[in-house]
PDB file of N, CA, C and O in Angstrom:
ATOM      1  N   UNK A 855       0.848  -1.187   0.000  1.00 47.00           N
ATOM      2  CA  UNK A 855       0.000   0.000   0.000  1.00 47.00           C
ATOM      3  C   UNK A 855       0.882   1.235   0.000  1.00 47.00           C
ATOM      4  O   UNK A 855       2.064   1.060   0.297  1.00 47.00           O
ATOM      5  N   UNK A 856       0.524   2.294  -0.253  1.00 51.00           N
ATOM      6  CA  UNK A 856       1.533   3.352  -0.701  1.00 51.00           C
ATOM      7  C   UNK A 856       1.122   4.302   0.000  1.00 51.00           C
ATOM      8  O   UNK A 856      -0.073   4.140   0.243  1.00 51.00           O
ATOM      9  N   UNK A 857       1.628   5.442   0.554  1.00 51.00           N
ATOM     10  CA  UNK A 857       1.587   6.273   2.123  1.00 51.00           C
ATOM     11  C   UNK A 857       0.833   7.002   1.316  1.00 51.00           C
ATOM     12  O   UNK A 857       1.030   7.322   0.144  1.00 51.00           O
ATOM     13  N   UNK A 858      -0.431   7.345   2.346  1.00 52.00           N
ATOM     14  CA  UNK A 858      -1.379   8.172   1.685  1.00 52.00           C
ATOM     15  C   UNK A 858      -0.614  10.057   2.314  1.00 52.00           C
ATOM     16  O   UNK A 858       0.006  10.408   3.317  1.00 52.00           O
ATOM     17  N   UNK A 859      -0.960  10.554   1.465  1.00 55.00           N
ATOM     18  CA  UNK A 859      -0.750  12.190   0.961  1.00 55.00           C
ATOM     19  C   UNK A 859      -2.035  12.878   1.507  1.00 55.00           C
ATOM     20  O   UNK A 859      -3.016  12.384   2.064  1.00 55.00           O
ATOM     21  N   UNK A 860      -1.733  14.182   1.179  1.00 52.00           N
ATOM     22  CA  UNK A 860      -3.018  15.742   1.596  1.00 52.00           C
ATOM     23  C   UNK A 860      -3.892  15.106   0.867  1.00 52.00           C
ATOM     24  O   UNK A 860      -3.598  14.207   0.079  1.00 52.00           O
ATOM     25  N   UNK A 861      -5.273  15.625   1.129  1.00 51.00           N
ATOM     26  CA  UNK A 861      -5.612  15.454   0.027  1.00 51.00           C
ATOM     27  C   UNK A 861      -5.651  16.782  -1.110  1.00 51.00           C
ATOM     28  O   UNK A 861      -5.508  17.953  -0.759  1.00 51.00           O
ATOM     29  N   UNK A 862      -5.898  16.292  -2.684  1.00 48.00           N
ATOM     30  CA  UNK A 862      -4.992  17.854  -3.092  1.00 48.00           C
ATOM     31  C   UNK A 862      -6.507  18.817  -2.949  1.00 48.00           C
ATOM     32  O   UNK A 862      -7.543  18.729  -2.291  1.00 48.00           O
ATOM     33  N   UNK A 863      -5.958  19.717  -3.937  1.00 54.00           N
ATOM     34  CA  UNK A 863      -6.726  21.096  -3.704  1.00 54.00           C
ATOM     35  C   UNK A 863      -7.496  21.316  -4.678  1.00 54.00           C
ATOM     36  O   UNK A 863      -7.337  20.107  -4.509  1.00 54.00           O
ATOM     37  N   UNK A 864      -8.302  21.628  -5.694  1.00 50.00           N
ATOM     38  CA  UNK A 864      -8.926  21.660  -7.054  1.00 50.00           C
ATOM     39  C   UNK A 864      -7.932  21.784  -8.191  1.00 50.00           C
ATOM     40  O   UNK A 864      -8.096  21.100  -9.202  1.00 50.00           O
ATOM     41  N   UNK A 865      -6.659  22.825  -8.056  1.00 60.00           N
ATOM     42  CA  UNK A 865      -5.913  23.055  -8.685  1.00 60.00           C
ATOM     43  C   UNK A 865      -5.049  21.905  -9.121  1.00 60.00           C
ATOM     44  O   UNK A 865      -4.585  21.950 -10.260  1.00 60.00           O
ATOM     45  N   UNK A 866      -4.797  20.940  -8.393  1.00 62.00           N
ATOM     46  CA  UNK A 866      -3.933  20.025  -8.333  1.00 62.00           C
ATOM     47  C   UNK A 866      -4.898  18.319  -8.618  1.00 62.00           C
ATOM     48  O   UNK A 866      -4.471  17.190  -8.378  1.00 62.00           O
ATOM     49  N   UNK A 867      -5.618  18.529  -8.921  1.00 68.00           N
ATOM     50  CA  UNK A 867      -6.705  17.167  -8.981  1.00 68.00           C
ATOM     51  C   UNK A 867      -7.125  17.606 -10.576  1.00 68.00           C
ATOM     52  O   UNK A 867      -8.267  17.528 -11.027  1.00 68.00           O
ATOM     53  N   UNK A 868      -6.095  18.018 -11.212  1.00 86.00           N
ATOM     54  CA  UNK A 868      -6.697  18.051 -12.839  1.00 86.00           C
ATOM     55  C   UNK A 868      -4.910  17.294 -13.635  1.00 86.00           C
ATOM     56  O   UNK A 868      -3.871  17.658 -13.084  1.00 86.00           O
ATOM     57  N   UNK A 869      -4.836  16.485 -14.648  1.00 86.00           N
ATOM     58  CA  UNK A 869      -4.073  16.120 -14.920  1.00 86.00           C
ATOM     59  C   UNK A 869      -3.055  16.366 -14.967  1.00 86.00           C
ATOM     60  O   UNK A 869      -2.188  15.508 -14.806  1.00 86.00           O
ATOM     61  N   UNK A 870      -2.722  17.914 -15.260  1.00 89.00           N
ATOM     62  CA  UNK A 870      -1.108  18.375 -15.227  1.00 89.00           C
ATOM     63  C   UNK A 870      -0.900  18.352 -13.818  1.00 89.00           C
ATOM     64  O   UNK A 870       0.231  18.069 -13.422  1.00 89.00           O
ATOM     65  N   UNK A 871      -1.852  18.617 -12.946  1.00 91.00           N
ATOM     66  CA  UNK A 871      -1.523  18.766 -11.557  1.00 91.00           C
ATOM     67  C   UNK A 871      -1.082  17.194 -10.414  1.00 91.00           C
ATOM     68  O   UNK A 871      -0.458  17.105  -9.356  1.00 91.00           O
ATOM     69  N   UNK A 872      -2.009  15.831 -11.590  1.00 94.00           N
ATOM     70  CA  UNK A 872      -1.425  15.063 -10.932  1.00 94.00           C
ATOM     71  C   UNK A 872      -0.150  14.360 -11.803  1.00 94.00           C
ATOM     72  O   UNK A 872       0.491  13.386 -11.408  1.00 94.00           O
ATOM     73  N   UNK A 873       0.054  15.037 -13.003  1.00 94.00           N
ATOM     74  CA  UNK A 873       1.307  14.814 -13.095  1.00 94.00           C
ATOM     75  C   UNK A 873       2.729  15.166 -12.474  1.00 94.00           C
ATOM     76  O   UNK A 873       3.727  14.447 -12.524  1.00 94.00           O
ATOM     77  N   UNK A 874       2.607  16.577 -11.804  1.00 94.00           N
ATOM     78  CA  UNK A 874       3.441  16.893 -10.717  1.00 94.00           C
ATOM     79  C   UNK A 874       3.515  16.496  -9.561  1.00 94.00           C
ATOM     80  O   UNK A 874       4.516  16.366  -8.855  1.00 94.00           O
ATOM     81  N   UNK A 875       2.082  16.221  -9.265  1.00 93.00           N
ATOM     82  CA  UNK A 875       2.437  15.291  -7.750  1.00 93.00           C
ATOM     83  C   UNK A 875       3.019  13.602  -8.093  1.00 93.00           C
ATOM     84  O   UNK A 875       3.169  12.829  -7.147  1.00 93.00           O
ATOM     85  N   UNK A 876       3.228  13.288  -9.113  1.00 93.00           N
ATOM     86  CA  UNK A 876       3.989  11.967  -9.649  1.00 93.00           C
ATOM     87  C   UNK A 876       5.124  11.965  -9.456  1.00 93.00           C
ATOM     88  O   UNK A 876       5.792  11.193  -8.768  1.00 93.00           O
ATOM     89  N   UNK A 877       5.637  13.451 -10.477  1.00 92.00           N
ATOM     90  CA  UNK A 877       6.976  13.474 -10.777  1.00 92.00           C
ATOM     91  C   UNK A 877       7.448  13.893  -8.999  1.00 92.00           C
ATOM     92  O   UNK A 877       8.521  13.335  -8.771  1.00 92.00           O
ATOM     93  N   UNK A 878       7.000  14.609  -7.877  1.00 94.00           N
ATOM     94  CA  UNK A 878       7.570  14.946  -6.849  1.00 94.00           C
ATOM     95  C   UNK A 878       7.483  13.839  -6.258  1.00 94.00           C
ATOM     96  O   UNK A 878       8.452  13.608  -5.535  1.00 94.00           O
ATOM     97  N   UNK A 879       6.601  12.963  -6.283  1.00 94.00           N
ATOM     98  CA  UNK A 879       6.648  11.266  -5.452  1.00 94.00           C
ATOM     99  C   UNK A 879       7.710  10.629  -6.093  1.00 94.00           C
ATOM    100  O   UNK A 879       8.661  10.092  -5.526  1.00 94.00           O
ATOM    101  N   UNK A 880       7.542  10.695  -7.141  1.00 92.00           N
ATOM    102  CA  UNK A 880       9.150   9.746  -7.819  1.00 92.00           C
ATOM    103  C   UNK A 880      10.480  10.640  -7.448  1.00 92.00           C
ATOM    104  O   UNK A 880      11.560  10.051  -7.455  1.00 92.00           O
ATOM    105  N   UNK A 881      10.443  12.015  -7.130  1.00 93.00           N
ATOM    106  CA  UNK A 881      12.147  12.719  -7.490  1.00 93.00           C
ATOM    107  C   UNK A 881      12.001  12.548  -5.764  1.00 93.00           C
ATOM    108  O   UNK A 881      13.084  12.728  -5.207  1.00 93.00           O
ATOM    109  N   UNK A 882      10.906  12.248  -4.868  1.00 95.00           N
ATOM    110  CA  UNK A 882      11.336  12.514  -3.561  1.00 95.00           C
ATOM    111  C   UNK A 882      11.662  10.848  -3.105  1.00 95.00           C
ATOM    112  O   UNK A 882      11.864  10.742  -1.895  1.00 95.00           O
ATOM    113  N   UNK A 883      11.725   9.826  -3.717  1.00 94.00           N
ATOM    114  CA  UNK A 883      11.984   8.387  -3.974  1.00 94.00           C
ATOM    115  C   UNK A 883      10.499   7.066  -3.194  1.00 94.00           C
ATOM    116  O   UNK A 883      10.553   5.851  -3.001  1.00 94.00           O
ATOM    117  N   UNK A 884       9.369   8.080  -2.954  1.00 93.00           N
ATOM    118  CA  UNK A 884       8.151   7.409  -2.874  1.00 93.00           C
ATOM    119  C   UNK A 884       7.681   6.728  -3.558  1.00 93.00           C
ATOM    120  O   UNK A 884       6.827   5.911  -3.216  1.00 93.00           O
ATOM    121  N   UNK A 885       8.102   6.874  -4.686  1.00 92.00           N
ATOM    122  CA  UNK A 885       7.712   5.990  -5.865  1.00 92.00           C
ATOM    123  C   UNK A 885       8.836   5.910  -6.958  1.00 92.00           C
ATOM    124  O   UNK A 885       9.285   6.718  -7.771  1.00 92.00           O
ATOM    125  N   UNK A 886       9.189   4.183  -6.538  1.00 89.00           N
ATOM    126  CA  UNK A 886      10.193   3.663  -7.313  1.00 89.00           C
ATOM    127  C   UNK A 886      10.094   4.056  -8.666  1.00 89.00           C
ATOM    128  O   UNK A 886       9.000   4.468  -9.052  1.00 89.00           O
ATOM    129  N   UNK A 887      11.239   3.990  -9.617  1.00 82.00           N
ATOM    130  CA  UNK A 887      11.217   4.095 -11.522  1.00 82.00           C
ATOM    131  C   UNK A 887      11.156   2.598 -11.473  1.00 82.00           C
ATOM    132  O   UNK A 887      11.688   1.882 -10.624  1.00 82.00           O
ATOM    133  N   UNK A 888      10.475   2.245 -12.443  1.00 85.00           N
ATOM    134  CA  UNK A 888      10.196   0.707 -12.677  1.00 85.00           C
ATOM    135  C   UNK A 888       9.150   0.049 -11.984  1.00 85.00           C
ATOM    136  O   UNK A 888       8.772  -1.024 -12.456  1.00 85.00           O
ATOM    137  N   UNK A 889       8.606   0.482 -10.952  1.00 89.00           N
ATOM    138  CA  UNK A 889       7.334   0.211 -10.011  1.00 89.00           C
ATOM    139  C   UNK A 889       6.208  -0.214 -10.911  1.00 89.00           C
ATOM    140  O   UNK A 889       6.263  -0.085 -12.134  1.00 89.00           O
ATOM    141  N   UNK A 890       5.200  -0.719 -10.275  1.00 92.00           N
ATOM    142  CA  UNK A 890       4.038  -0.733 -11.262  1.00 92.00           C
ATOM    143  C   UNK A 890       3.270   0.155 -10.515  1.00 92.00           C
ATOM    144  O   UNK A 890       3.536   0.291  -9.321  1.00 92.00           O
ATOM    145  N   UNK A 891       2.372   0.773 -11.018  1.00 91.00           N
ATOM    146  CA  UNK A 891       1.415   1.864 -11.007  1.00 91.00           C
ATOM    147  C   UNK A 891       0.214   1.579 -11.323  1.00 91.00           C
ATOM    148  O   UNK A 891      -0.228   1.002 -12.316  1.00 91.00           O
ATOM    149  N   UNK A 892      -0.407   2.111 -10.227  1.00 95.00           N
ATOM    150  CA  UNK A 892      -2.128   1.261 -10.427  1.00 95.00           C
ATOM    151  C   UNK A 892      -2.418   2.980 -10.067  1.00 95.00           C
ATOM    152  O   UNK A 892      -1.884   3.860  -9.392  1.00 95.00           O
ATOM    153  N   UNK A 893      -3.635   2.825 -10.996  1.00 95.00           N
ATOM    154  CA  UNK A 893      -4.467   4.268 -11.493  1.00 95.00           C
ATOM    155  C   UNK A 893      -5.180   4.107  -9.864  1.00 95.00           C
ATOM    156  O   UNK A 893      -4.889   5.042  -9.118  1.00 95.00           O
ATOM    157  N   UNK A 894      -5.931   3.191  -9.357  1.00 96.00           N
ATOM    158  CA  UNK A 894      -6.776   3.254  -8.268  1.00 96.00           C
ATOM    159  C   UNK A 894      -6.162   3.563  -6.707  1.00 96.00           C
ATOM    160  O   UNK A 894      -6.600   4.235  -5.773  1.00 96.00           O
ATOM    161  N   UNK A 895      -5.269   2.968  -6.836  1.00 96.00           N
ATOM    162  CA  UNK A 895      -3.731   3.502  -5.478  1.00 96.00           C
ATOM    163  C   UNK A 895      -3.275   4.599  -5.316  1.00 96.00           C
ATOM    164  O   UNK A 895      -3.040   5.169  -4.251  1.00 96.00           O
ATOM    165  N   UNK A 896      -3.065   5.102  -6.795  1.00 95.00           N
ATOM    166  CA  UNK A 896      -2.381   6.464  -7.110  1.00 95.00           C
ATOM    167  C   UNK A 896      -3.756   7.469  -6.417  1.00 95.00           C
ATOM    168  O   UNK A 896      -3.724   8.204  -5.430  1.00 95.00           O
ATOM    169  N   UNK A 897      -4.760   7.206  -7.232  1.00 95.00           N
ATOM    170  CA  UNK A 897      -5.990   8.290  -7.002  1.00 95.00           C
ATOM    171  C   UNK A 897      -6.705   8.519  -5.527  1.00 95.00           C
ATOM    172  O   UNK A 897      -7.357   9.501  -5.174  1.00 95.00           O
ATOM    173  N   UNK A 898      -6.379   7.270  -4.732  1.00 95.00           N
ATOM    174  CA  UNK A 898      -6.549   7.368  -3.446  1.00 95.00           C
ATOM    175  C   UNK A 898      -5.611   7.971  -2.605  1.00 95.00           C
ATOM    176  O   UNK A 898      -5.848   8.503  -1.520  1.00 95.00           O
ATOM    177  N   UNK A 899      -4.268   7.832  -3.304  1.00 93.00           N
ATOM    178  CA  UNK A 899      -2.964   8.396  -2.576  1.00 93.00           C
ATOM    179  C   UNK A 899      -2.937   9.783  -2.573  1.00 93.00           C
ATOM    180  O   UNK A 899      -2.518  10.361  -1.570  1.00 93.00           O
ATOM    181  N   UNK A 900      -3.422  10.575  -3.803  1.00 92.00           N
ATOM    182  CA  UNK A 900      -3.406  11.451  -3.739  1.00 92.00           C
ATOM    183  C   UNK A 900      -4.913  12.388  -3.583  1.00 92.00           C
ATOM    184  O   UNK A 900      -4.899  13.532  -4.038  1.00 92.00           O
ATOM    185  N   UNK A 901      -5.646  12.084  -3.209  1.00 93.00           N
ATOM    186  CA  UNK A 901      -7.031  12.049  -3.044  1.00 93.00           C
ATOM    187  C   UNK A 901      -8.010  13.029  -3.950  1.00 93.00           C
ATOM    188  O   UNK A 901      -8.833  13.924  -3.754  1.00 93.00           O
ATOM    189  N   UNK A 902      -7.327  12.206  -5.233  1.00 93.00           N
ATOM    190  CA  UNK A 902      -8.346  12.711  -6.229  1.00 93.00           C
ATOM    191  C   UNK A 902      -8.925  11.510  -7.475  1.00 93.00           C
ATOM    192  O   UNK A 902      -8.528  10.345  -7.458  1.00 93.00           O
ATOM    193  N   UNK A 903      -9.962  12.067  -8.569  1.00 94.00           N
ATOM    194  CA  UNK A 903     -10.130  10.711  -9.064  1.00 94.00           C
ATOM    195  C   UNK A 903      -9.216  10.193 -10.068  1.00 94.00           C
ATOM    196  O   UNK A 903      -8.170  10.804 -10.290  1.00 94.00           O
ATOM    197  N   UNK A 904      -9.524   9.055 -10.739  1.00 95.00           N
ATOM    198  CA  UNK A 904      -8.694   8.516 -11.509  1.00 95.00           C
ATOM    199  C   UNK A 904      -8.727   8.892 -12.756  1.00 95.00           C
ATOM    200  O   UNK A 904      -8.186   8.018 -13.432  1.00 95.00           O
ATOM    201  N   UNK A 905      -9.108   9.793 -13.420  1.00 95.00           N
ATOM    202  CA  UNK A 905      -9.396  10.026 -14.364  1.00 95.00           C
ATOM    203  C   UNK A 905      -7.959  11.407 -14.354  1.00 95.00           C
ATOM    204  O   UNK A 905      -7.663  11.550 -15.540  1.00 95.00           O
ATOM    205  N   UNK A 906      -7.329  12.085 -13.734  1.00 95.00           N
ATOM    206  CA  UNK A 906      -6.207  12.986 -13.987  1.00 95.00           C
ATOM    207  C   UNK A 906      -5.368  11.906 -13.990  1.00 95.00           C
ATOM    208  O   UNK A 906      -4.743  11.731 -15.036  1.00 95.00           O
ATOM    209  N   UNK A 907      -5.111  10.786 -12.685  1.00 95.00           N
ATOM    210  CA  UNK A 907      -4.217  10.330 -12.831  1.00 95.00           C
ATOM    211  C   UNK A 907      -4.015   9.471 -13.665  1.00 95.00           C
ATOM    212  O   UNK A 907      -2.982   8.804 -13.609  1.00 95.00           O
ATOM    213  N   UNK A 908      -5.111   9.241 -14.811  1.00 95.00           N
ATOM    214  CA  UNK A 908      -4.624   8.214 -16.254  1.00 95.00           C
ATOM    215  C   UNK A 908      -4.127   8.959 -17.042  1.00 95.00           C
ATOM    216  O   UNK A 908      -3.289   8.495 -17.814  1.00 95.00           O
ATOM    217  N   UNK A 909      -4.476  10.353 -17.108  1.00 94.00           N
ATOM    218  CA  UNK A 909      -4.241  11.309 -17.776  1.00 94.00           C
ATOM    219  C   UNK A 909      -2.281  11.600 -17.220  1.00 94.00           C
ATOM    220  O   UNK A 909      -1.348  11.495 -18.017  1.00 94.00           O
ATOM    221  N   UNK A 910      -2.160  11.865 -16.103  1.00 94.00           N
ATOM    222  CA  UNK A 910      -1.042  11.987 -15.840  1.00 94.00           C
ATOM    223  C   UNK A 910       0.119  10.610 -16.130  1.00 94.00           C
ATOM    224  O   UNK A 910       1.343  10.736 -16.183  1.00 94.00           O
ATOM    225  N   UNK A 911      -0.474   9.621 -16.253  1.00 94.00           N
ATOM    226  CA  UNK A 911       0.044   8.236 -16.607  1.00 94.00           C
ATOM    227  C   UNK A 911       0.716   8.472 -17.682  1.00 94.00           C
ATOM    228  O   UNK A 911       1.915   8.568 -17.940  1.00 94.00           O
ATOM    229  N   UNK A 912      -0.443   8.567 -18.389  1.00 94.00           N
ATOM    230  CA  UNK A 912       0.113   8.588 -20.277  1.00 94.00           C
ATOM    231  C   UNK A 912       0.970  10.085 -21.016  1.00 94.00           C
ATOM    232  O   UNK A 912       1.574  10.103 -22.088  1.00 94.00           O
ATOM    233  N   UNK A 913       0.809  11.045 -20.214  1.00 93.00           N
ATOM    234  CA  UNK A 913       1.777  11.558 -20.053  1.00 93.00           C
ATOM    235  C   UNK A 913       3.466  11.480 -19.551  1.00 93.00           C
ATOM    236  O   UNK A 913       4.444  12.090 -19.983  1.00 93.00           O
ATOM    237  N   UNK A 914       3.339  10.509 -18.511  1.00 89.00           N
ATOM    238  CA  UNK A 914       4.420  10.387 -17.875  1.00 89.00           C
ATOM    239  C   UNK A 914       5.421   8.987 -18.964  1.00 89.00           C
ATOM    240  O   UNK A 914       6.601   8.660 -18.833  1.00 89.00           O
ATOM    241  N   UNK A 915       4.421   8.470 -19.925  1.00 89.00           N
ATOM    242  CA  UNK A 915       4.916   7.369 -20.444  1.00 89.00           C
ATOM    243  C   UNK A 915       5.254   8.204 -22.120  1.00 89.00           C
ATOM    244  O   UNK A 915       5.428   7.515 -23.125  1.00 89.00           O
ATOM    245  N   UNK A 916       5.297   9.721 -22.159  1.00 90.00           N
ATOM    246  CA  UNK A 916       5.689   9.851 -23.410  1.00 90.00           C
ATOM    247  C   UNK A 916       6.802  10.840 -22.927  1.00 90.00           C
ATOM    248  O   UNK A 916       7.466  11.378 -23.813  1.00 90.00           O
ATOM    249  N   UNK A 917       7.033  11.089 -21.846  1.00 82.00           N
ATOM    250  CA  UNK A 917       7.985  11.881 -21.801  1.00 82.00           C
ATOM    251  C   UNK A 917       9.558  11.571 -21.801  1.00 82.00           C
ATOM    252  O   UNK A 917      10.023  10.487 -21.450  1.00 82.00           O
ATOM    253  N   UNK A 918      10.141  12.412 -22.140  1.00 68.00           N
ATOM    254  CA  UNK A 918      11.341  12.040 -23.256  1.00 68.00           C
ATOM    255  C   UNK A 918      12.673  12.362 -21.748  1.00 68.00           C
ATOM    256  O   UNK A 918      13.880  12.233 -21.953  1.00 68.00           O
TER     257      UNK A 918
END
């Protein structure tokens, strides 16, 4: 299970916003590179729905 977080704020519960709370869980080492990632863990972790964080997913899987 993965340490639950704030929950976010409106600003931060829209896709770019849970793409930053990704990239700060991964650069702060909460979330391993190579991990598997479940949309439903993530969205509870960060207490918003799953629908930014698929959005932030497939973002995070084209970035260069």
């Amino acid at each position: 299970m993965l340490p639950s977080a704030q929950p976010a704020s409106p600003a931060r519960s829209t896709g770019a916003g849970a793409y930053d709370m990704l990239l700060d869980a991964l650069t702060r080492g909460e979330l391993v590179p190579g991990s598997r990632l479940r949309e439903a863990e993530l969205a509870e972790r960060f207490g918003i729905s799953r629908t930014p964080v698929r959005e932030a997913l497939k973002r995070l899987e084209t970035r260069d």
